[in-house]
PDB file of N, CA, C and O in Angstrom:
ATOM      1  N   UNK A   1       8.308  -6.294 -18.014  1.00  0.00           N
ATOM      2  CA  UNK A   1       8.194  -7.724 -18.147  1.00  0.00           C
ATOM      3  C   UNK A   1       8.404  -8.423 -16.800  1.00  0.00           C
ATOM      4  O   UNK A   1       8.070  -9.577 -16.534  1.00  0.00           O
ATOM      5  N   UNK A   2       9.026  -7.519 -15.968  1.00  0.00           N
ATOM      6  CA  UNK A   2       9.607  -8.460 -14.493  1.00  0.00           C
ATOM      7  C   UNK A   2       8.264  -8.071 -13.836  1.00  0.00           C
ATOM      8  O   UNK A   2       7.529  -9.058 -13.787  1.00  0.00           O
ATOM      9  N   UNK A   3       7.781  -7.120 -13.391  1.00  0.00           N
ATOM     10  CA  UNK A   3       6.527  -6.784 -12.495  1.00  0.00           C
ATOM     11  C   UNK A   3       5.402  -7.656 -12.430  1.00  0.00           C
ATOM     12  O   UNK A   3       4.644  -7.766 -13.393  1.00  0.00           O
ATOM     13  N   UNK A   4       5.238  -8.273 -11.388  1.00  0.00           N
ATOM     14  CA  UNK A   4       4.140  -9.158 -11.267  1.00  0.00           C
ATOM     15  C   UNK A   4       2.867  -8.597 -11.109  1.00  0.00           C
ATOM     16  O   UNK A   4       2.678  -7.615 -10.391  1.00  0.00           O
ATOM     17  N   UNK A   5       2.058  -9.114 -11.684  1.00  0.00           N
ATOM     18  CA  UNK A   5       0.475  -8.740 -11.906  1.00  0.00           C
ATOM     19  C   UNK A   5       0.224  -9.241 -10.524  1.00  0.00           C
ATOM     20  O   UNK A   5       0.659 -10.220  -9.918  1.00  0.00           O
ATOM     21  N   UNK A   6      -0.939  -7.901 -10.070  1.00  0.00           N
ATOM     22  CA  UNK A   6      -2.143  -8.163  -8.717  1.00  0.00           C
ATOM     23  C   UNK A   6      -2.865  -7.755  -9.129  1.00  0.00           C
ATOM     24  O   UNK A   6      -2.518  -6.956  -9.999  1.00  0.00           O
ATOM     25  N   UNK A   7      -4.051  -7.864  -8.968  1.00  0.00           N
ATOM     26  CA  UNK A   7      -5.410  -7.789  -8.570  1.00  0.00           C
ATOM     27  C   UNK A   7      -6.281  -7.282  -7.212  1.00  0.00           C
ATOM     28  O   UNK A   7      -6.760  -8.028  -6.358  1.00  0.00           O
ATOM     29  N   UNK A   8      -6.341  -6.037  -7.245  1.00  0.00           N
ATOM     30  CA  UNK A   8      -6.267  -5.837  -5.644  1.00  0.00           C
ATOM     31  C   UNK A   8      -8.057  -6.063  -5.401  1.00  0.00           C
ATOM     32  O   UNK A   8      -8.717  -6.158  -6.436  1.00  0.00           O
ATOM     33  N   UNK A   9      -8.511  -6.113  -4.582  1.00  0.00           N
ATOM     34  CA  UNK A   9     -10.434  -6.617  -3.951  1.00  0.00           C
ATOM     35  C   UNK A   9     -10.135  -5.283  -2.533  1.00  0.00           C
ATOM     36  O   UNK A   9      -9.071  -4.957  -2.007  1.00  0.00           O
ATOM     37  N   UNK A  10     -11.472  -4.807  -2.291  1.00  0.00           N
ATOM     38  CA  UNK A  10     -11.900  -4.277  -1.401  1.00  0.00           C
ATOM     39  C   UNK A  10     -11.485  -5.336   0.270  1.00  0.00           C
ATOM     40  O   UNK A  10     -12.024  -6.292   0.828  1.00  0.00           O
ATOM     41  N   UNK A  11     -10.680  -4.773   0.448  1.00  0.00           N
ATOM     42  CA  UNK A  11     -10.905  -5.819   1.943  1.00  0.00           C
ATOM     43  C   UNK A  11      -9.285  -6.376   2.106  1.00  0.00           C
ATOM     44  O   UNK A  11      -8.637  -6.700   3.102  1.00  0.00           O
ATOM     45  N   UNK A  12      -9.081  -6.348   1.213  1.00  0.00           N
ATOM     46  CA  UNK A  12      -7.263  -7.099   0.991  1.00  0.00           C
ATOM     47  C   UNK A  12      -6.575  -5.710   1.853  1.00  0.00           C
ATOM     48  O   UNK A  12      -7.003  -4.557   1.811  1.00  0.00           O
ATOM     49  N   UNK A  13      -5.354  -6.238   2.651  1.00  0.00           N
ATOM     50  CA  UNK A  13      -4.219  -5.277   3.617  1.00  0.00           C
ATOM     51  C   UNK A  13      -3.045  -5.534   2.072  1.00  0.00           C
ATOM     52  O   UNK A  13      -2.732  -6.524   1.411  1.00  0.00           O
ATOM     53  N   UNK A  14      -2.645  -3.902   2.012  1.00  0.00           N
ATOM     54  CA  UNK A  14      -1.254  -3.772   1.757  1.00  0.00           C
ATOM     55  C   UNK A  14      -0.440  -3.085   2.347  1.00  0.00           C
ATOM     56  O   UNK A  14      -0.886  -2.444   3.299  1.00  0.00           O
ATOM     57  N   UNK A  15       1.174  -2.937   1.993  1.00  0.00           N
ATOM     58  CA  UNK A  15       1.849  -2.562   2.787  1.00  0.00           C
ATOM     59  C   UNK A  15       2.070  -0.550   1.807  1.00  0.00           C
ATOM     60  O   UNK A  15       1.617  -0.280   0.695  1.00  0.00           O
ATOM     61  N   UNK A  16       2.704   0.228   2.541  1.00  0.00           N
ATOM     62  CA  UNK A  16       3.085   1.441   1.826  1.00  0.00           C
ATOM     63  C   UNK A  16       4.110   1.604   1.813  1.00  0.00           C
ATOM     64  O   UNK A  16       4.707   1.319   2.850  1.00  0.00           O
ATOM     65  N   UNK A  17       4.923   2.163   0.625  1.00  0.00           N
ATOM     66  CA  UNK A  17       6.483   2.511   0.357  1.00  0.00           C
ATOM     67  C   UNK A  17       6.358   3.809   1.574  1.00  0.00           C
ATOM     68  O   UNK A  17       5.537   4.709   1.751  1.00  0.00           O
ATOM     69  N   UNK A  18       7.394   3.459   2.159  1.00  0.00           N
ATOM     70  CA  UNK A  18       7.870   5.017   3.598  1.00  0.00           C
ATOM     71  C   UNK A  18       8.694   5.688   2.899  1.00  0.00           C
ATOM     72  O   UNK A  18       9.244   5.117   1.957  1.00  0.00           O
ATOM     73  N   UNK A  19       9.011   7.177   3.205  1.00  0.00           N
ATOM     74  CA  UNK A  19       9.297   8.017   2.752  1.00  0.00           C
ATOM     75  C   UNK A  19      10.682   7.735   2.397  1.00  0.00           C
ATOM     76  O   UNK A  19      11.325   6.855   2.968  1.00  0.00           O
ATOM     77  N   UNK A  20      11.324   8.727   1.130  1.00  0.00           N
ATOM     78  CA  UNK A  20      12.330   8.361   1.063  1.00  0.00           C
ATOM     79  C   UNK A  20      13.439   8.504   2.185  1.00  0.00           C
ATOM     80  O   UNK A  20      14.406   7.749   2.287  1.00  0.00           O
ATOM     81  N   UNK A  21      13.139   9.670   3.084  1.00  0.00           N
ATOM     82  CA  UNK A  21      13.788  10.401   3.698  1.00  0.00           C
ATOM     83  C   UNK A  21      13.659   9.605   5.074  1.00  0.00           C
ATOM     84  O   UNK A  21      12.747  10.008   5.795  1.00  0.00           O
ATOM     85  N   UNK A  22      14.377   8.603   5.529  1.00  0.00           N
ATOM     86  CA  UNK A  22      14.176   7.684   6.777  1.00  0.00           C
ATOM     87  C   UNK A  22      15.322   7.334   7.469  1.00  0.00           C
ATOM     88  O   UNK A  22      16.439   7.424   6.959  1.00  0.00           O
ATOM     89  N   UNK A  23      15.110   6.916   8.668  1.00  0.00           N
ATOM     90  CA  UNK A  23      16.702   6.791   9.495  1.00  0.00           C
ATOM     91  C   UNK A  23      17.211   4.755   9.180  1.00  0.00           C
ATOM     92  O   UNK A  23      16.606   3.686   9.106  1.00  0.00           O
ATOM     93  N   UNK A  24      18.195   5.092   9.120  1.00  0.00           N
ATOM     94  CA  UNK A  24      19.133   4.147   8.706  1.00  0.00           C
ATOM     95  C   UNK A  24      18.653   2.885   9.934  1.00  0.00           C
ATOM     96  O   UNK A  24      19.005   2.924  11.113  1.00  0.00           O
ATOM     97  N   UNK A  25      17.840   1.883   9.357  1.00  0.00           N
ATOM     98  CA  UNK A  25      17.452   0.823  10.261  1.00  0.00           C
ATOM     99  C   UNK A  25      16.022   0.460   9.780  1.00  0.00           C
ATOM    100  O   UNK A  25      15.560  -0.650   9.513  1.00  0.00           O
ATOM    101  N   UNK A  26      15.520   1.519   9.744  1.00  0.00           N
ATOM    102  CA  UNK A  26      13.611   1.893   9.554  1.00  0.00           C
ATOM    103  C   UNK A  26      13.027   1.034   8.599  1.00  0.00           C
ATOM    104  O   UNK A  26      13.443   1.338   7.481  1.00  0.00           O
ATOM    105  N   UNK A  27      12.209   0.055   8.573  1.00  0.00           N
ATOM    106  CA  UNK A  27      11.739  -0.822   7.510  1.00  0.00           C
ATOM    107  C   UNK A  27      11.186   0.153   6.244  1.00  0.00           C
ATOM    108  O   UNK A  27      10.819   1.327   6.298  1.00  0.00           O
ATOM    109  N   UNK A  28      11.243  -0.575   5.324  1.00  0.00           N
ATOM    110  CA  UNK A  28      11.493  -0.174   4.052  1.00  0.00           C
ATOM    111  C   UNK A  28       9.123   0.141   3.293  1.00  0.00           C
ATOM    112  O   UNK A  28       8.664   0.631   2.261  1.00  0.00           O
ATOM    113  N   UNK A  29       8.465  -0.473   4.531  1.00  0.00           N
ATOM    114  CA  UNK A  29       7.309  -0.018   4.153  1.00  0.00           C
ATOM    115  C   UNK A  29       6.171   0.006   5.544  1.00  0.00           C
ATOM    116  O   UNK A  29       6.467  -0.616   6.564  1.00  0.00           O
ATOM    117  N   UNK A  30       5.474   0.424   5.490  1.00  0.00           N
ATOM    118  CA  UNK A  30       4.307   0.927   6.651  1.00  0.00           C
ATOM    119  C   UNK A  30       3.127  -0.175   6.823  1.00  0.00           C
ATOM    120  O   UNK A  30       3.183  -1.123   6.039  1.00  0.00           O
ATOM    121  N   UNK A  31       2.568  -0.164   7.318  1.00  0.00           N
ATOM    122  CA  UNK A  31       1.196  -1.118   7.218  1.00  0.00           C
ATOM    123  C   UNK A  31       1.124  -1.998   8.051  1.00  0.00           C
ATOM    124  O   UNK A  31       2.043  -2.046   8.869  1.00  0.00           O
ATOM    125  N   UNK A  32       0.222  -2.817   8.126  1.00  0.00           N
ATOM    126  CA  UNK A  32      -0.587  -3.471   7.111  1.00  0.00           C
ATOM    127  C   UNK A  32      -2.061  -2.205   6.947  1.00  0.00           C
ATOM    128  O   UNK A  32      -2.555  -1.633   7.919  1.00  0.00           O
ATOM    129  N   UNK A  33      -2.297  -2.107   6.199  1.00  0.00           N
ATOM    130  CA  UNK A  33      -3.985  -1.210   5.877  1.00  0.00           C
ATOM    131  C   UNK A  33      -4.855  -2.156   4.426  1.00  0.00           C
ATOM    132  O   UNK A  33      -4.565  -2.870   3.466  1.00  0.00           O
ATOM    133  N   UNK A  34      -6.020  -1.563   5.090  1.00  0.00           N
ATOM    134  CA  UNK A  34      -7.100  -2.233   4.281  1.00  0.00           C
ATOM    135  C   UNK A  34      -7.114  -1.485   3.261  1.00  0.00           C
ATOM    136  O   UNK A  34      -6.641  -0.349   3.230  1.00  0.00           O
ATOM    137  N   UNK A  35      -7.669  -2.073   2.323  1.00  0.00           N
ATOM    138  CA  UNK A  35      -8.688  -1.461   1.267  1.00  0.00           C
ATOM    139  C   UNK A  35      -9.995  -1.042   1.428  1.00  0.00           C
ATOM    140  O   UNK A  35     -10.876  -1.743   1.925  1.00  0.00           O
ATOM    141  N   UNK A  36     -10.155   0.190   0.982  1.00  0.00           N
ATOM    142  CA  UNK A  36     -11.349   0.448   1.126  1.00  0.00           C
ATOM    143  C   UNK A  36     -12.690   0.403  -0.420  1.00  0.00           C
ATOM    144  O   UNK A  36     -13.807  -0.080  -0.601  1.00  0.00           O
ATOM    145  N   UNK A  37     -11.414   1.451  -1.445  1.00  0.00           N
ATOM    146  CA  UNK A  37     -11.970   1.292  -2.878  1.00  0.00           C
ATOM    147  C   UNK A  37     -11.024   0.951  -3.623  1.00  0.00           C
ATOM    148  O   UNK A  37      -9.911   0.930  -3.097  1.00  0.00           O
ATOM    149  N   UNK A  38     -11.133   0.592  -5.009  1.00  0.00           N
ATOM    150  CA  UNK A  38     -10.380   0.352  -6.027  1.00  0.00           C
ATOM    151  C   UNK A  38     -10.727   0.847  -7.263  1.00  0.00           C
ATOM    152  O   UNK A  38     -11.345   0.222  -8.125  1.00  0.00           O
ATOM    153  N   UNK A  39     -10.339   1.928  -7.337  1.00  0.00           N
ATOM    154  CA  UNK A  39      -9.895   2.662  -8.938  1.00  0.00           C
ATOM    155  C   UNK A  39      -9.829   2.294  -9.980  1.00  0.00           C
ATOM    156  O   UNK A  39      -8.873   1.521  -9.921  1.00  0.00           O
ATOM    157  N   UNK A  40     -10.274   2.286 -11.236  1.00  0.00           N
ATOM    158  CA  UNK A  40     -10.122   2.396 -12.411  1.00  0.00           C
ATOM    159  C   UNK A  40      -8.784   2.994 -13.051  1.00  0.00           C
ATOM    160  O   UNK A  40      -8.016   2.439 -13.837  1.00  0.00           O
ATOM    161  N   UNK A  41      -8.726   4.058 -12.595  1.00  0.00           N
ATOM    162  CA  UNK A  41      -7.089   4.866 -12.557  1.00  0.00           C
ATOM    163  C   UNK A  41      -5.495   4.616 -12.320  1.00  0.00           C
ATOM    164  O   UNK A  41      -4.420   5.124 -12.640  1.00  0.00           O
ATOM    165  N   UNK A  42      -5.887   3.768 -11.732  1.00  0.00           N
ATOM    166  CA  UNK A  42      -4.380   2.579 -11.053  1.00  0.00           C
ATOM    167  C   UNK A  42      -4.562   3.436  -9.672  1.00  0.00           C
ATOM    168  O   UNK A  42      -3.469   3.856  -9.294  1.00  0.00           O
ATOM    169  N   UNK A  43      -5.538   3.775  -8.901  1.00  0.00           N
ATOM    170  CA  UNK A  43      -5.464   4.122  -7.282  1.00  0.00           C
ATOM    171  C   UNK A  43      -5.933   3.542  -6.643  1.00  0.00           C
ATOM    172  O   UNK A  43      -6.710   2.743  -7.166  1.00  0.00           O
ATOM    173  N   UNK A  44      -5.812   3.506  -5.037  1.00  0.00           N
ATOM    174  CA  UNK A  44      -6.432   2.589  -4.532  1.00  0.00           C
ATOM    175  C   UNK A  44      -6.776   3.948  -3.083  1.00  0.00           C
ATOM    176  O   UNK A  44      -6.173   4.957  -2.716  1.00  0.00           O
ATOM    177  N   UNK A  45      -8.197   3.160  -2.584  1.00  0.00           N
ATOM    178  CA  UNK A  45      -8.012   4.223  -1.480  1.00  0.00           C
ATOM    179  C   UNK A  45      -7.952   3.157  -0.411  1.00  0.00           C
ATOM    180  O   UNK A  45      -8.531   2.099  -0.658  1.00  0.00           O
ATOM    181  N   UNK A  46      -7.087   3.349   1.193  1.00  0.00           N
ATOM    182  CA  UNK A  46      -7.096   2.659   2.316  1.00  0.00           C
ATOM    183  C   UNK A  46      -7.209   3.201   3.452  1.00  0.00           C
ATOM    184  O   UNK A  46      -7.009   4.398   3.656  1.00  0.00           O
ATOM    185  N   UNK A  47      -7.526   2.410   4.267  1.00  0.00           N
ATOM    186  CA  UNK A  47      -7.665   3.473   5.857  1.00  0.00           C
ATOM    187  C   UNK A  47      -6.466   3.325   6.557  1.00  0.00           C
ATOM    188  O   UNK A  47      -5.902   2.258   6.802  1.00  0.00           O
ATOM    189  N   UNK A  48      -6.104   4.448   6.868  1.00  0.00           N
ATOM    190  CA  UNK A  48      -4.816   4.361   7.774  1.00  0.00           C
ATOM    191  C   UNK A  48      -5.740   5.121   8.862  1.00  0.00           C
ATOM    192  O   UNK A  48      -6.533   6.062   8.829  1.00  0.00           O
ATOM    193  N   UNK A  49      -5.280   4.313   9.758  1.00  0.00           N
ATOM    194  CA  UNK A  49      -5.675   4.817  11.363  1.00  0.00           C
ATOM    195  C   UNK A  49      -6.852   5.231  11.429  1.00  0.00           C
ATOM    196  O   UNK A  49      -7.746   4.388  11.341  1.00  0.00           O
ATOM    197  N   UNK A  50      -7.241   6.806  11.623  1.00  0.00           N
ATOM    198  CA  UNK A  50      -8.258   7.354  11.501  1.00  0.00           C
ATOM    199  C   UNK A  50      -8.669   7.984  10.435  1.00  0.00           C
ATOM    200  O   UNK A  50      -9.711   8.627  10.564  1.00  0.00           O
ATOM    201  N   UNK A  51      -8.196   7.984   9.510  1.00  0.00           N
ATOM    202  CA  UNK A  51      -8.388   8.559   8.454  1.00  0.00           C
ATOM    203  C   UNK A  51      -7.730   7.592   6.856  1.00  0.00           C
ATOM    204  O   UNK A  51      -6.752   6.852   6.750  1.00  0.00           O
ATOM    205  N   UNK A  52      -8.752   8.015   5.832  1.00  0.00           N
ATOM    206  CA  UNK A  52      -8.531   7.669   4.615  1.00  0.00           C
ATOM    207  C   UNK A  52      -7.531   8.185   3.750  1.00  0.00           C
ATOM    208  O   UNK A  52      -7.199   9.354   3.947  1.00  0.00           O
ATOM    209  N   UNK A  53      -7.050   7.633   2.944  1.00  0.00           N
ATOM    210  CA  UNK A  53      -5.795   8.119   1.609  1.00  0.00           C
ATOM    211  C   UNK A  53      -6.011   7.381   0.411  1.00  0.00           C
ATOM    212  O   UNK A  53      -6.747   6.396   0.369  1.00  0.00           O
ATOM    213  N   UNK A  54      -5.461   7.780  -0.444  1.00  0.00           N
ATOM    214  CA  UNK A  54      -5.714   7.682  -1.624  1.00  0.00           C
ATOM    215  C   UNK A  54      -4.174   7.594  -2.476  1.00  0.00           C
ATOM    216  O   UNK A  54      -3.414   8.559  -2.563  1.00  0.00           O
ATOM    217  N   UNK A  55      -3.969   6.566  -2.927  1.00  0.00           N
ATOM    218  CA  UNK A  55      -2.390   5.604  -3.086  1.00  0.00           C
ATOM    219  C   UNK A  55      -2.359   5.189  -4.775  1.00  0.00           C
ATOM    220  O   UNK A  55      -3.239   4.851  -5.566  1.00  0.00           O
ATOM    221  N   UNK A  56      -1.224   5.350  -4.861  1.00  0.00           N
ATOM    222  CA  UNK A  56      -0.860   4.909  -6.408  1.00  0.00           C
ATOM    223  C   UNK A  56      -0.609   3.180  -6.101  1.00  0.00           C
ATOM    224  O   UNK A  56      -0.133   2.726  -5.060  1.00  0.00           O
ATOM    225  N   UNK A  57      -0.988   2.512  -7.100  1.00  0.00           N
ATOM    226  CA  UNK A  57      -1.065   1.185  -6.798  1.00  0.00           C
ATOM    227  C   UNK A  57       0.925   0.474  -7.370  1.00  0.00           C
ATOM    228  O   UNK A  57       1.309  -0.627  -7.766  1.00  0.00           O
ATOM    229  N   UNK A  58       1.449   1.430  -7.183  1.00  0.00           N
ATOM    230  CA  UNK A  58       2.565   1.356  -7.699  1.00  0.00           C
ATOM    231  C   UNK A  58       3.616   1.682  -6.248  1.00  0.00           C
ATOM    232  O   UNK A  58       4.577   1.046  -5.816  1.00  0.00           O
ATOM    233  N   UNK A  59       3.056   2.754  -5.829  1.00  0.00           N
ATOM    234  CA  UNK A  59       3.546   2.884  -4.017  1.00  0.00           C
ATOM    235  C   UNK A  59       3.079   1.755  -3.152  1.00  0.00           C
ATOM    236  O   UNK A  59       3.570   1.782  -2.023  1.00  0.00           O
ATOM    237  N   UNK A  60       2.302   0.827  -3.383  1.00  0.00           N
ATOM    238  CA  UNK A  60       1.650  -0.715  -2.053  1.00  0.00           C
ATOM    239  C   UNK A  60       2.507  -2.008  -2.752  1.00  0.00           C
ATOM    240  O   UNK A  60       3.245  -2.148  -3.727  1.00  0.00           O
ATOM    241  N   UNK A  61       2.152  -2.571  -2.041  1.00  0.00           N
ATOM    242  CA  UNK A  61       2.569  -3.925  -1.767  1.00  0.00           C
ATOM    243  C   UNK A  61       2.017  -4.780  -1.390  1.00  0.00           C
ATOM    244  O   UNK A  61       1.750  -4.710  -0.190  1.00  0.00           O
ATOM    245  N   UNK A  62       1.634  -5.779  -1.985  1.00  0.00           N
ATOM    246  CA  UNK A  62       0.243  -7.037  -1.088  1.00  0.00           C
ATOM    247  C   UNK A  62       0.981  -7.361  -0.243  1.00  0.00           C
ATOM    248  O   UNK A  62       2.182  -7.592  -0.380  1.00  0.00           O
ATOM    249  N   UNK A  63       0.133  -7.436   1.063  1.00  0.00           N
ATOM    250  CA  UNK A  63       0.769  -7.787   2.274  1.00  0.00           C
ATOM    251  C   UNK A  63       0.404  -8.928   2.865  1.00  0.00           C
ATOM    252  O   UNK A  63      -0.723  -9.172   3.295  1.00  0.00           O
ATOM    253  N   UNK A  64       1.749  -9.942   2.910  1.00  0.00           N
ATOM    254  CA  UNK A  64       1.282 -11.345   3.318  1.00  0.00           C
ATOM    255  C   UNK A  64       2.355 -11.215   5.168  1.00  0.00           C
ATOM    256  O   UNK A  64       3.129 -10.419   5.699  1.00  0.00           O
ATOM    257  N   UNK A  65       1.664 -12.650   5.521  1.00  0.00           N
ATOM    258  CA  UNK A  65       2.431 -12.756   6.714  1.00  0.00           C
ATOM    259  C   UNK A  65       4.292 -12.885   6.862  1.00  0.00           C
ATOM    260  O   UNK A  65       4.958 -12.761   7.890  1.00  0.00           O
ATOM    261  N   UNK A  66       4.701 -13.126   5.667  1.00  0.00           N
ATOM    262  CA  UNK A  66       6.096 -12.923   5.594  1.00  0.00           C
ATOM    263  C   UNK A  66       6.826 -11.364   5.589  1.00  0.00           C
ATOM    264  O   UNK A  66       8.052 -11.349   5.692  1.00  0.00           O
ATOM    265  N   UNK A  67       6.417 -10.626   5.523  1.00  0.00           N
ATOM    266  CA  UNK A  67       6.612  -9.328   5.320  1.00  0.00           C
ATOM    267  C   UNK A  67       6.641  -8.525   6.276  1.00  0.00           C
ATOM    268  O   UNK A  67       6.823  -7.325   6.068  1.00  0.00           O
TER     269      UNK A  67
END
C-alpha cells in the first residue's frame, strides 16, 4: 500500500540499488542510466557505460535532480 506507482518510458534515467556489500560512506545507489527497453515482466533493460543490463524494476529508482 506504501509503494508508489511509476511508469517507466524508453529514454527516462534511473538510479541502481549498489551492492549490499559497500564501504561505510558509499551512496546508497549508482547512476544516472537510461532506458533502453521496458518489459512486460517487471524488467527493465539500461545502458551502463558500454554495455547493456537487464534490472528488476524493484532494484531502480526514478532519477530526478535531487538525488
Amino acid at each position: 500500500a506504501k509503494r508508489t506507482k511509476h511508469t517507466y518510458h524508453v529514454g527516462d534515467k534511473v538510479m541502481t540499488k549498489r551492492a549490499k556489500i559497500a564501504k561505510h560512506g558509499d551512496p546508497d545507489h549508482e547512476g544516472p542510466y537510461t532506458i533502453l527497453q521496458v518489459f512486460n515482466n517487471g524488467t527493465l533493460q539500461i545502458q551502463k557505460r558500454r554495455y547493456s543490463d537487464v534490472v528488476n524494476i524493484r532494484q531502480v529508482i526514478p532519477y530526478s535532480a535531487e538525488n
